[in-house]
PDB file of C-alpha atoms and ligand atoms in Angstrom:
ATOM      1  CA  MET T   1       1.502 -23.382   9.897  1.00 62.00           C
ATOM      2  CA  SER T   2       0.236 -20.799   7.471  1.00 66.00           C
ATOM      3  CA  GLY T   3       2.938 -18.218   8.262  1.00 92.00           C
ATOM      4  CA  VAL T   4       3.474 -14.503   7.986  1.00 97.00           C
ATOM      5  CA  VAL T   5       5.202 -12.675   5.143  1.00 97.00           C
ATOM      6  CA  VAL T   6       6.669  -9.203   5.714  1.00 97.00           C
ATOM      7  CA  LEU T   7       6.201  -6.549   3.000  1.00 96.00           C
ATOM      8  CA  ARG T   8       8.120  -3.297   3.184  1.00 92.00           C
ATOM      9  CA  THR T   9       5.558  -1.172   1.343  1.00 92.00           C
ATOM     10  CA  GLU T  10       4.947   2.246   2.881  1.00 92.00           C
ATOM     11  CA  THR T  11       2.167   3.529   0.631  1.00 95.00           C
ATOM     12  CA  TRP T  12      -1.510   2.663   0.609  1.00 97.00           C
ATOM     13  CA  SER T  13      -2.109   3.143  -3.086  1.00 93.00           C
ATOM     14  CA  GLY T  14      -0.481   1.712  -6.201  1.00 84.00           C
ATOM     15  CA  PRO T  15       0.889   1.301  -8.676  1.00 89.00           C
ATOM     16  CA  PHE T  16       2.865  -1.419  -6.919  1.00 95.00           C
ATOM     17  CA  ASP T  17       5.813  -3.255  -8.381  1.00 94.00           C
ATOM     18  CA  ASP T  18       4.600  -6.234 -10.492  1.00 95.00           C
ATOM     19  CA  GLY T  19       6.934  -8.691  -8.812  1.00 95.00           C
ATOM     20  CA  LEU T  20       5.812  -7.585  -5.346  1.00 95.00           C
ATOM     21  CA  SER T  21       2.186  -7.824  -6.377  1.00 96.00           C
ATOM     22  CA  ARG T  22       2.574 -11.345  -7.841  1.00 96.00           C
ATOM     23  CA  GLN T  23       4.375 -12.618  -4.761  1.00 96.00           C
ATOM     24  CA  ALA T  24       1.847 -10.961  -2.434  1.00 97.00           C
ATOM     25  CA  VAL T  25      -1.167 -12.574  -4.103  1.00 98.00           C
ATOM     26  CA  SER T  26       0.536 -15.959  -4.200  1.00 97.00           C
ATOM     27  CA  ASP T  27       1.360 -15.784  -0.470  1.00 98.00           C
ATOM     28  CA  LEU T  28      -2.099 -14.496   0.371  1.00 98.00           C
ATOM     29  CA  GLU T  29      -3.861 -17.280  -1.544  1.00 98.00           C
ATOM     30  CA  ALA T  30      -1.583 -19.837   0.151  1.00 97.00           C
ATOM     31  CA  GLY T  31      -3.110 -18.697   3.456  1.00 97.00           C
ATOM     32  CA  ARG T  32      -0.201 -16.551   4.621  1.00 98.00           C
ATOM     33  CA  THR T  33      -0.742 -13.280   6.436  1.00 98.00           C
ATOM     34  CA  LEU T  34       0.788 -10.253   4.730  1.00 98.00           C
ATOM     35  CA  LEU T  35       2.330  -7.962   7.337  1.00 98.00           C
ATOM     36  CA  PHE T  36       3.196  -4.352   6.448  1.00 98.00           C
ATOM     37  CA  PRO T  37       5.251  -3.119   9.433  1.00 97.00           C
ATOM     38  CA  ALA T  38       5.715   0.365   7.967  1.00 96.00           C
ATOM     39  CA  LEU T  39       2.170   0.916   6.714  1.00 97.00           C
ATOM     40  CA  ASP T  40       0.590   3.104   9.344  1.00 96.00           C
ATOM     41  CA  PHE T  41      -2.985   4.358   9.390  1.00 97.00           C
ATOM     42  CA  THR T  42      -2.397   7.877  10.660  1.00 94.00           C
ATOM     43  CA  LEU T  43      -4.929   9.608  12.892  1.00 94.00           C
ATOM     44  CA  SER T  44      -5.122  13.321  13.666  1.00 92.00           C
ATOM     45  CA  PRO T  45      -4.535  14.357  17.327  1.00 92.00           C
ATOM     46  CA  ASP T  46      -8.308  14.833  17.733  1.00 91.00           C
ATOM     47  CA  GLU T  47      -9.052  11.411  16.260  1.00 91.00           C
ATOM     48  CA  LEU T  48      -6.448   9.836  18.515  1.00 90.00           C
ATOM     49  CA  GLU T  49      -8.172  11.440  21.502  1.00 89.00           C
ATOM     50  CA  ASN T  50     -11.498  10.011  20.272  1.00 88.00           C
ATOM     51  CA  VAL T  51      -9.878   6.586  19.941  1.00 88.00           C
ATOM     52  CA  ARG T  52      -8.562   6.810  23.527  1.00 87.00           C
ATOM     53  CA  ALA T  53     -11.984   7.824  24.841  1.00 87.00           C
ATOM     54  CA  ALA T  54     -13.670   5.040  22.861  1.00 85.00           C
ATOM     55  CA  ALA T  55     -11.285   2.443  24.273  1.00 85.00           C
ATOM     56  CA  ARG T  56     -11.887   3.742  27.821  1.00 84.00           C
ATOM     57  CA  GLU T  57     -15.653   3.663  27.589  1.00 80.00           C
ATOM     58  CA  SER T  58     -16.301   0.666  25.363  1.00 77.00           C
ATOM     59  CA  GLY T  59     -15.293  -1.779  28.096  1.00 65.00           C
ATOM     60  CA  SER T  60     -18.144  -0.686  30.342  1.00 58.00           C
ATOM     61  CA  ARG T  61     -20.945  -0.609  27.747  1.00 55.00           C
ATOM     62  CA  GLU T  62     -23.190  -3.296  26.338  1.00 58.00           C
ATOM     63  CA  GLY T  63     -23.823  -3.837  22.676  1.00 60.00           C
ATOM     64  CA  GLY T  64     -21.502  -5.212  20.014  1.00 72.00           C
ATOM     65  CA  LYS T  65     -17.726  -5.248  19.835  1.00 78.00           C
ATOM     66  CA  ASN T  66     -17.259  -2.845  16.940  1.00 85.00           C
ATOM     67  CA  VAL T  67     -18.261   0.474  15.500  1.00 88.00           C
ATOM     68  CA  SER T  68     -18.980  -0.256  11.868  1.00 90.00           C
ATOM     69  CA  TYR T  69     -19.421   1.643   8.637  1.00 92.00           C
ATOM     70  CA  ASP T  70     -20.848   0.407   5.361  1.00 93.00           C
ATOM     71  CA  PRO T  71     -19.139   2.147   2.426  1.00 91.00           C
ATOM     72  CA  ALA T  72     -21.939   1.084   0.052  1.00 91.00           C
ATOM     73  CA  SER T  73     -24.783   2.752   1.989  1.00 92.00           C
ATOM     74  CA  GLY T  74     -22.846   5.198   4.193  1.00 89.00           C
ATOM     75  CA  ALA T  75     -24.679   3.789   7.232  1.00 87.00           C
ATOM     76  CA  SER T  76     -22.837   3.235  10.507  1.00 86.00           C
ATOM     77  CA  LYS T  77     -23.525   1.314  13.724  1.00 88.00           C
ATOM     78  CA  ALA T  78     -22.326   2.581  17.094  1.00 85.00           C
ATOM     79  CA  GLY T  79     -21.771  -0.888  18.627  1.00 85.00           C
ATOM     80  CA  PRO T  80     -20.276  -0.443  22.098  1.00 81.00           C
ATOM     81  CA  LEU T  81     -20.101   3.382  21.853  1.00 82.00           C
ATOM     82  CA  SER T  82     -22.585   6.194  22.263  1.00 83.00           C
ATOM     83  CA  GLU T  83     -23.963   7.608  19.005  1.00 85.00           C
ATOM     84  CA  ALA T  84     -21.952  10.822  19.492  1.00 85.00           C
ATOM     85  CA  GLN T  85     -18.751   8.954  20.191  1.00 83.00           C
ATOM     86  CA  ALA T  86     -19.241   6.677  17.197  1.00 84.00           C
ATOM     87  CA  ALA T  87     -19.946   9.722  15.023  1.00 87.00           C
ATOM     88  CA  SER T  88     -16.644  11.258  16.125  1.00 87.00           C
ATOM     89  CA  LEU T  89     -14.876   8.227  14.634  1.00 90.00           C
ATOM     90  CA  THR T  90     -16.799   8.094  11.365  1.00 92.00           C
ATOM     91  CA  PRO T  91     -14.414  10.318   9.353  1.00 93.00           C
ATOM     92  CA  ALA T  92     -11.510   8.033  10.288  1.00 95.00           C
ATOM     93  CA  LEU T  93     -13.560   4.951   9.372  1.00 95.00           C
ATOM     94  CA  VAL T  94     -14.494   6.441   5.996  1.00 96.00           C
ATOM     95  CA  ARG T  95     -10.850   7.300   5.323  1.00 97.00           C
ATOM     96  CA  PHE T  96      -9.610   3.877   6.438  1.00 97.00           C
ATOM     97  CA  SER T  97     -12.162   2.180   4.203  1.00 97.00           C
ATOM     98  CA  LYS T  98     -11.001   4.172   1.165  1.00 97.00           C
ATOM     99  CA  MET T  99      -7.332   3.512   1.884  1.00 98.00           C
ATOM    100  CA  ALA T 100      -7.911  -0.217   2.377  1.00 98.00           C
ATOM    101  CA  VAL T 101      -9.800  -0.351  -0.949  1.00 98.00           C
ATOM    102  CA  GLY T 102      -6.878   1.451  -2.632  1.00 97.00           C
ATOM    103  CA  LEU T 103      -4.390  -0.972  -1.092  1.00 98.00           C
ATOM    104  CA  VAL T 104      -6.281  -4.127  -2.083  1.00 98.00           C
ATOM    105  CA  GLU T 105      -7.115  -2.915  -5.597  1.00 97.00           C
ATOM    106  CA  GLY T 106      -3.527  -1.760  -6.122  1.00 96.00           C
ATOM    107  CA  LEU T 107      -1.867  -4.915  -4.806  1.00 97.00           C
ATOM    108  CA  PHE T 108      -4.331  -7.397  -6.317  1.00 97.00           C
ATOM    109  CA  PRO T 109      -5.508  -5.858  -9.609  1.00 96.00           C
ATOM    110  CA  ALA T 110      -6.851  -9.239 -10.815  1.00 96.00           C
ATOM    111  CA  TYR T 111      -9.375  -9.149  -7.956  1.00 98.00           C
ATOM    112  CA  VAL T 112     -11.026  -5.899  -9.000  1.00 97.00           C
ATOM    113  CA  PRO T 113     -13.844  -7.399 -11.149  1.00 97.00           C
ATOM    114  CA  GLY T 114     -14.740  -9.870  -8.374  1.00 98.00           C
ATOM    115  CA  LEU T 115     -14.184  -7.628  -5.352  1.00 98.00           C
ATOM    116  CA  GLU T 116     -16.920  -6.167  -3.148  1.00 97.00           C
ATOM    117  CA  PRO T 117     -15.961  -4.023  -0.138  1.00 97.00           C
ATOM    118  CA  GLY T 118     -18.079  -4.945   2.877  1.00 97.00           C
ATOM    119  CA  ARG T 119     -18.173  -3.147   6.217  1.00 96.00           C
ATOM    120  CA  ALA T 120     -15.295  -1.324   7.819  1.00 97.00           C
ATOM    121  CA  SER T 121     -15.005  -1.503  11.586  1.00 95.00           C
ATOM    122  CA  PHE T 122     -13.223   0.098  14.482  1.00 94.00           C
ATOM    123  CA  ARG T 123     -12.543  -2.306  17.353  1.00 91.00           C
ATOM    124  CA  PRO T 124     -12.000  -0.338  20.565  1.00 89.00           C
ATOM    125  CA  VAL T 125     -12.563  -3.151  23.064  1.00 85.00           C
ATOM    126  CA  GLU T 126      -9.638  -4.906  24.758  1.00 86.00           C
ATOM    127  CA  VAL T 127      -9.743  -8.513  23.550  1.00 86.00           C
ATOM    128  CA  GLU T 128      -8.074 -10.047  26.600  1.00 83.00           C
ATOM    129  CA  GLY T 129     -10.449 -10.890  29.403  1.00 74.00           C
ATOM    130  CA  ARG T 130     -13.618 -10.335  27.382  1.00 73.00           C
ATOM    131  CA  ASP T 131     -16.194 -12.808  28.628  1.00 73.00           C
ATOM    132  CA  GLN T 132     -18.103 -14.579  25.879  1.00 79.00           C
ATOM    133  CA  SER T 133     -19.797 -17.799  24.823  1.00 89.00           C
ATOM    134  CA  TRP T 134     -17.454 -20.219  23.003  1.00 93.00           C
ATOM    135  CA  ARG T 135     -19.119 -19.555  19.663  1.00 92.00           C
ATOM    136  CA  LYS T 136     -18.546 -15.780  19.847  1.00 91.00           C
ATOM    137  CA  ASP T 137     -15.135 -16.038  21.477  1.00 93.00           C
ATOM    138  CA  ASP T 138     -12.598 -14.947  18.859  1.00 93.00           C
ATOM    139  CA  ARG T 139      -9.748 -15.745  21.250  1.00 95.00           C
ATOM    140  CA  ARG T 140     -10.315 -19.327  20.073  1.00 97.00           C
ATOM    141  CA  LEU T 141      -8.753 -20.457  16.790  1.00 98.00           C
ATOM    142  CA  HIS T 142     -11.315 -20.424  13.979  1.00 98.00           C
ATOM    143  CA  VAL T 143     -11.915 -19.634  10.330  1.00 98.00           C
ATOM    144  CA  ASP T 144     -14.469 -16.903   9.662  1.00 98.00           C
ATOM    145  CA  ALA T 145     -17.983 -17.777   8.497  1.00 97.00           C
ATOM    146  CA  PHE T 146     -20.992 -15.468   8.821  1.00 95.00           C
ATOM    147  CA  PRO T 147     -24.120 -16.957  10.439  1.00 94.00           C
ATOM    148  CA  SER T 148     -26.604 -14.518   8.910  1.00 95.00           C
ATOM    149  CA  ARG T 149     -24.937 -13.676   5.611  1.00 95.00           C
ATOM    150  CA  PRO T 150     -24.533 -16.626   3.233  1.00 97.00           C
ATOM    151  CA  LEU T 151     -21.462 -16.105   1.042  1.00 97.00           C
ATOM    152  CA  ARG T 152     -22.068 -18.980  -1.417  1.00 97.00           C
ATOM    153  CA  GLY T 153     -18.369 -19.578  -1.941  1.00 98.00           C
ATOM    154  CA  ARG T 154     -17.209 -15.966  -1.868  1.00 98.00           C
ATOM    155  CA  ARG T 155     -14.060 -15.323   0.129  1.00 98.00           C
ATOM    156  CA  ILE T 156     -13.585 -13.155   3.243  1.00 98.00           C
ATOM    157  CA  LEU T 157     -10.502 -10.977   2.868  1.00 98.00           C
ATOM    158  CA  ARG T 158      -9.657  -8.531   5.673  1.00 98.00           C
ATOM    159  CA  VAL T 159      -7.310  -5.594   6.098  1.00 98.00           C
ATOM    160  CA  PHE T 160      -6.400  -4.594   9.679  1.00 98.00           C
ATOM    161  CA  SER T 161      -4.439  -1.672  11.119  1.00 98.00           C
ATOM    162  CA  ASN T 162      -3.416  -1.499  14.752  1.00 98.00           C
ATOM    163  CA  VAL T 163      -3.811   2.103  15.949  1.00 96.00           C
ATOM    164  CA  ASN T 164      -3.475   1.445  19.675  1.00 95.00           C
ATOM    165  CA  PRO T 165      -2.554   4.869  21.157  1.00 93.00           C
ATOM    166  CA  ASP T 166      -0.400   3.341  23.917  1.00 93.00           C
ATOM    167  CA  GLY T 167       1.697   1.289  21.514  1.00 95.00           C
ATOM    168  CA  GLN T 168       0.152  -2.020  22.582  1.00 96.00           C
ATOM    169  CA  PRO T 169       0.514  -4.798  19.992  1.00 97.00           C
ATOM    170  CA  ARG T 170      -2.443  -6.848  18.822  1.00 97.00           C
ATOM    171  CA  ARG T 171      -1.626 -10.446  19.644  1.00 97.00           C
ATOM    172  CA  TRP T 172      -2.920 -13.266  17.434  1.00 98.00           C
ATOM    173  CA  ARG T 173      -2.409 -16.964  16.995  1.00 97.00           C
ATOM    174  CA  LEU T 174      -2.248 -18.331  13.456  1.00 98.00           C
ATOM    175  CA  GLY T 175      -2.975 -21.984  12.715  1.00 97.00           C
ATOM    176  CA  GLU T 176      -2.563 -24.711  10.152  1.00 96.00           C
ATOM    177  CA  PRO T 177      -3.273 -24.599   6.383  1.00 97.00           C
ATOM    178  CA  PHE T 178      -6.977 -24.737   5.489  1.00 98.00           C
ATOM    179  CA  GLU T 179      -7.002 -28.230   4.019  1.00 98.00           C
ATOM    180  CA  ALA T 180      -5.418 -29.778   7.121  1.00 97.00           C
ATOM    181  CA  HIS T 181      -7.863 -27.787   9.267  1.00 98.00           C
ATOM    182  CA  ALA T 182     -10.905 -28.968   7.293  1.00 98.00           C
ATOM    183  CA  ARG T 183      -9.737 -32.602   7.331  1.00 98.00           C
ATOM    184  CA  ARG T 184      -9.113 -32.437  11.091  1.00 98.00           C
ATOM    185  CA  PHE T 185     -12.784 -31.608  11.694  1.00 98.00           C
ATOM    186  CA  GLU T 186     -14.314 -33.402   8.676  1.00 97.00           C
ATOM    187  CA  SER T 187     -16.088 -36.070  10.719  1.00 97.00           C
ATOM    188  CA  ARG T 188     -17.688 -33.374  12.911  1.00 96.00           C
ATOM    189  CA  LEU T 189     -19.085 -31.187  10.134  1.00 96.00           C
ATOM    190  CA  PRO T 190     -22.870 -31.061   9.844  1.00 93.00           C
ATOM    191  CA  ARG T 191     -24.683 -32.775   6.979  1.00 94.00           C
ATOM    192  CA  PRO T 192     -25.832 -29.900   4.731  1.00 94.00           C
ATOM    193  CA  SER T 193     -29.604 -29.469   4.840  1.00 96.00           C
ATOM    194  CA  ARG T 194     -31.584 -27.554   2.227  1.00 95.00           C
ATOM    195  CA  PRO T 195     -34.814 -27.588   4.334  1.00 97.00           C
ATOM    196  CA  ARG T 196     -32.877 -25.996   7.211  1.00 96.00           C
ATOM    197  CA  ALA T 197     -31.409 -23.382   4.850  1.00 97.00           C
ATOM    198  CA  TRP T 198     -34.913 -22.623   3.530  1.00 97.00           C
ATOM    199  CA  MET T 199     -36.323 -22.338   7.060  1.00 97.00           C
ATOM    200  CA  LEU T 200     -33.567 -19.994   8.319  1.00 97.00           C
ATOM    201  CA  SER T 201     -34.084 -17.739   5.340  1.00 96.00           C
ATOM    202  CA  LYS T 202     -37.871 -17.805   5.730  1.00 96.00           C
ATOM    203  CA  LEU T 203     -37.527 -16.827   9.407  1.00 97.00           C
ATOM    204  CA  GLY T 204     -35.200 -13.964   8.486  1.00 96.00           C
ATOM    205  CA  VAL T 205     -32.276 -15.473  10.416  1.00 95.00           C
ATOM    206  CA  THR T 206     -30.209 -15.441   7.220  1.00 96.00           C
ATOM    207  CA  HIS T 207     -30.245 -12.884   4.419  1.00 95.00           C
ATOM    208  CA  GLY T 208     -30.943 -15.338   1.597  1.00 95.00           C
ATOM    209  CA  GLN T 209     -30.487 -19.091   1.680  1.00 97.00           C
ATOM    210  CA  GLN T 210     -27.341 -20.774   2.904  1.00 98.00           C
ATOM    211  CA  THR T 211     -25.673 -23.120   0.447  1.00 98.00           C
ATOM    212  CA  PRO T 212     -24.121 -26.419   1.588  1.00 98.00           C
ATOM    213  CA  TYR T 213     -20.816 -24.474   1.455  1.00 98.00           C
ATOM    214  CA  ASP T 214     -22.093 -21.952   4.031  1.00 98.00           C
ATOM    215  CA  GLN T 215     -23.325 -24.742   6.299  1.00 98.00           C
ATOM    216  CA  LEU T 216     -19.990 -26.568   6.171  1.00 98.00           C
ATOM    217  CA  MET T 217     -18.015 -23.372   6.837  1.00 98.00           C
ATOM    218  CA  LEU T 218     -20.201 -22.517   9.852  1.00 98.00           C
ATOM    219  CA  GLY T 219     -19.788 -26.107  11.024  1.00 98.00           C
ATOM    220  CA  LEU T 220     -16.021 -25.785  10.713  1.00 98.00           C
ATOM    221  CA  HIS T 221     -16.011 -22.490  12.642  1.00 98.00           C
ATOM    222  CA  ASP T 222     -18.005 -24.101  15.450  1.00 98.00           C
ATOM    223  CA  ALA T 223     -16.167 -27.445  15.493  1.00 98.00           C
ATOM    224  CA  ALA T 224     -12.801 -25.722  15.979  1.00 98.00           C
ATOM    225  CA  LYS T 225     -14.002 -23.242  18.605  1.00 98.00           C
ATOM    226  CA  ARG T 226     -15.740 -25.854  20.750  1.00 97.00           C
ATOM    227  CA  ASP T 227     -12.776 -28.297  20.732  1.00 98.00           C
ATOM    228  CA  GLU T 228     -10.917 -27.537  23.972  1.00 97.00           C
ATOM    229  CA  VAL T 229      -8.056 -29.937  23.231  1.00 97.00           C
ATOM    230  CA  TYR T 230      -7.459 -28.424  19.787  1.00 98.00           C
ATOM    231  CA  GLN T 231      -7.564 -24.920  21.272  1.00 97.00           C
ATOM    232  CA  LYS T 232      -4.962 -25.817  23.888  1.00 96.00           C
ATOM    233  CA  GLU T 233      -2.659 -28.032  21.888  1.00 95.00           C
ATOM    234  CA  ALA T 234      -2.906 -26.778  18.289  1.00 95.00           C
ATOM    235  CA  ASP T 235       0.418 -26.129  16.602  1.00 90.00           C
ATOM    236  CA  ALA T 236      -0.312 -22.431  16.091  1.00 94.00           C
ATOM    237  CA  GLN T 237       2.167 -19.579  16.091  1.00 95.00           C
ATOM    238  CA  PHE T 238       1.838 -16.486  18.228  1.00 96.00           C
ATOM    239  CA  GLN T 239       2.079 -13.310  16.211  1.00 97.00           C
ATOM    240  CA  ASP T 240       2.233  -9.753  17.506  1.00 97.00           C
ATOM    241  CA  PHE T 241       1.014  -7.001  15.210  1.00 98.00           C
ATOM    242  CA  PRO T 242       2.709  -3.855  16.597  1.00 97.00           C
ATOM    243  CA  ALA T 243       0.924  -0.519  16.855  1.00 97.00           C
ATOM    244  CA  GLY T 244       1.401   1.309  13.556  1.00 97.00           C
ATOM    245  CA  CYS T 245       1.329  -1.763  11.323  1.00 98.00           C
ATOM    246  CA  THR T 246      -1.173  -3.157   8.824  1.00 98.00           C
ATOM    247  CA  TRP T 247      -1.904  -6.763   7.857  1.00 98.00           C
ATOM    248  CA  ILE T 248      -4.028  -8.578   5.268  1.00 98.00           C
ATOM    249  CA  VAL T 249      -5.315 -12.132   5.507  1.00 98.00           C
ATOM    250  CA  TYR T 250      -8.024 -14.416   4.133  1.00 98.00           C
ATOM    251  CA  THR T 251      -9.793 -15.032   7.431  1.00 98.00           C
ATOM    252  CA  ASP T 252     -12.046 -17.722   5.905  1.00 98.00           C
ATOM    253  CA  GLN T 253      -8.923 -19.761   5.158  1.00 98.00           C
ATOM    254  CA  THR T 254      -6.361 -19.205   7.891  1.00 98.00           C
ATOM    255  CA  PRO T 255      -7.335 -20.333  11.400  1.00 98.00           C
ATOM    256  CA  HIS T 256      -6.749 -17.324  13.627  1.00 98.00           C
ATOM    257  CA  ALA T 257      -7.428 -16.164  17.174  1.00 97.00           C
ATOM    258  CA  ALA T 258      -7.220 -12.626  18.570  1.00 96.00           C
ATOM    259  CA  LEU T 259      -5.725 -12.912  22.064  1.00 95.00           C
ATOM    260  CA  ALA T 260      -5.031  -9.354  23.161  1.00 95.00           C
ATOM    261  CA  GLY T 261      -5.034  -5.764  22.016  1.00 94.00           C
ATOM    262  CA  SER T 262      -7.474  -2.930  21.468  1.00 92.00           C
ATOM    263  CA  CYS T 263      -8.051  -0.228  18.889  1.00 94.00           C
ATOM    264  CA  ALA T 264      -7.797  -1.744  15.430  1.00 96.00           C
ATOM    265  CA  PHE T 265      -9.391  -0.620  12.206  1.00 97.00           C
ATOM    266  CA  GLU T 266     -10.580  -3.313   9.819  1.00 97.00           C
ATOM    267  CA  GLN T 267     -12.081  -3.443   6.327  1.00 98.00           C
ATOM    268  CA  THR T 268     -13.784  -6.593   5.013  1.00 98.00           C
ATOM    269  CA  PHE T 269     -13.850  -7.575   1.329  1.00 98.00           C
ATOM    270  CA  TYR T 270     -15.815 -10.302  -0.404  1.00 98.00           C
ATOM    271  CA  VAL T 271     -13.898 -11.905  -3.254  1.00 98.00           C
ATOM    272  CA  GLN T 272     -15.348 -14.145  -5.965  1.00 98.00           C
ATOM    273  CA  PRO T 273     -13.206 -17.298  -6.101  1.00 98.00           C
ATOM    274  CA  GLU T 274     -13.066 -16.998  -9.914  1.00 98.00           C
ATOM    275  CA  ALA T 275     -11.156 -13.721  -9.474  1.00 98.00           C
ATOM    276  CA  MET T 276      -8.374 -15.526  -7.604  1.00 98.00           C
ATOM    277  CA  VAL T 277      -5.115 -16.285  -9.371  1.00 97.00           C
ATOM    278  CA  ASP T 278      -5.493 -19.882  -8.145  1.00 98.00           C
ATOM    279  CA  PRO T 279      -9.174 -20.639  -7.377  1.00 98.00           C
ATOM    280  CA  ASP T 280      -8.200 -24.200  -6.387  1.00 98.00           C
ATOM    281  CA  ARG T 281      -6.912 -22.742  -3.124  1.00 98.00           C
ATOM    282  CA  ALA T 282     -10.314 -21.301  -2.150  1.00 98.00           C
ATOM    283  CA  PRO T 283     -12.068 -23.027   0.771  1.00 98.00           C
ATOM    284  CA  LEU T 284     -14.898 -23.787  -1.686  1.00 98.00           C
ATOM    285  CA  ALA T 285     -12.569 -25.801  -3.945  1.00 98.00           C
ATOM    286  CA  VAL T 286     -10.881 -27.527  -0.986  1.00 98.00           C
ATOM    287  CA  LEU T 287     -14.194 -28.545   0.591  1.00 98.00           C
ATOM    288  CA  GLN T 288     -15.615 -29.689  -2.761  1.00 98.00           C
ATOM    289  CA  ARG T 289     -12.591 -31.950  -3.284  1.00 98.00           C
ATOM    290  CA  MET T 290     -12.999 -33.226   0.276  1.00 97.00           C
ATOM    291  CA  VAL T 291     -16.684 -34.168  -0.042  1.00 97.00           C
ATOM    292  CA  GLY T 292     -16.544 -35.033  -3.763  1.00 97.00           C
ATOM    293  CA  ARG T 293     -19.458 -32.902  -4.930  1.00 97.00           C
ATOM    294  CA  PRO T 294     -20.464 -29.302  -5.707  1.00 97.00           C
ATOM    295  CA  LEU T 295     -21.348 -27.219  -2.649  1.00 98.00           C
ATOM    296  CA  ILE T 296     -22.982 -24.181  -4.283  1.00 96.00           C
TER     297      ILE T 296
HETATM  298 FE1  LIG C   1     -12.232 -14.207  12.932  1.00 75.04          FE
END
């Protein structure tokens, strides 16, 4: 299993101790989840009230799982909330995004030249009992791959904070190392197709053309989620992330499933594999070794 490493840091911004930073990046790139039990994302009483209201109402509304905010453009999407309710959470999302950027840049200074912050999100909906198609069901173990946004080998790094106002933990499962995961499903991965990539881009389904890497990663995401036996019997550890904690993980590398919990903040980062301390650990490098040819 990929495992969880506990870090006692209590501050969101560096400078961090060199030894801590080196160990953290090594664990992260090995597919481990970095858990910061004492790193709390603090909300004001008003914001906490808004979070409670969002959690109450999001269950009964259609439209998306998350409220999201794009730090590059400043644009936000209300997802399962009303526009007014989403707007009431925007200041917290903006602040969380900035703090997550500070944390990642401080802990992993080598990443800075190859780091692009993506969207931040607030996830008010209770995960347990949410009814979804197998492909969208994140209660099933999977590695992340984005259907409409080709990453061409870039990594998906995510920072989460559980802010559940009732103290409810966020319950995950964490699975095997990436290489074992990819080999398990190797025979079920699709044959990469450039004509298909061209067509999807032409139709506007994808923003730019998928590379063979993107097609294999999407195939891996799907192969794991649709395999009922793997989902039931996988040797995956249960992990509770208590309210008030923060965790960081490469979600394109570590099979994960969100089983229960509501009210988490999340910030996505895209990382160039060349910025990694050990690029050979990137899914791109692992898959290229597996198939014996370049994938981007
Ligand atoms: Fe995921």
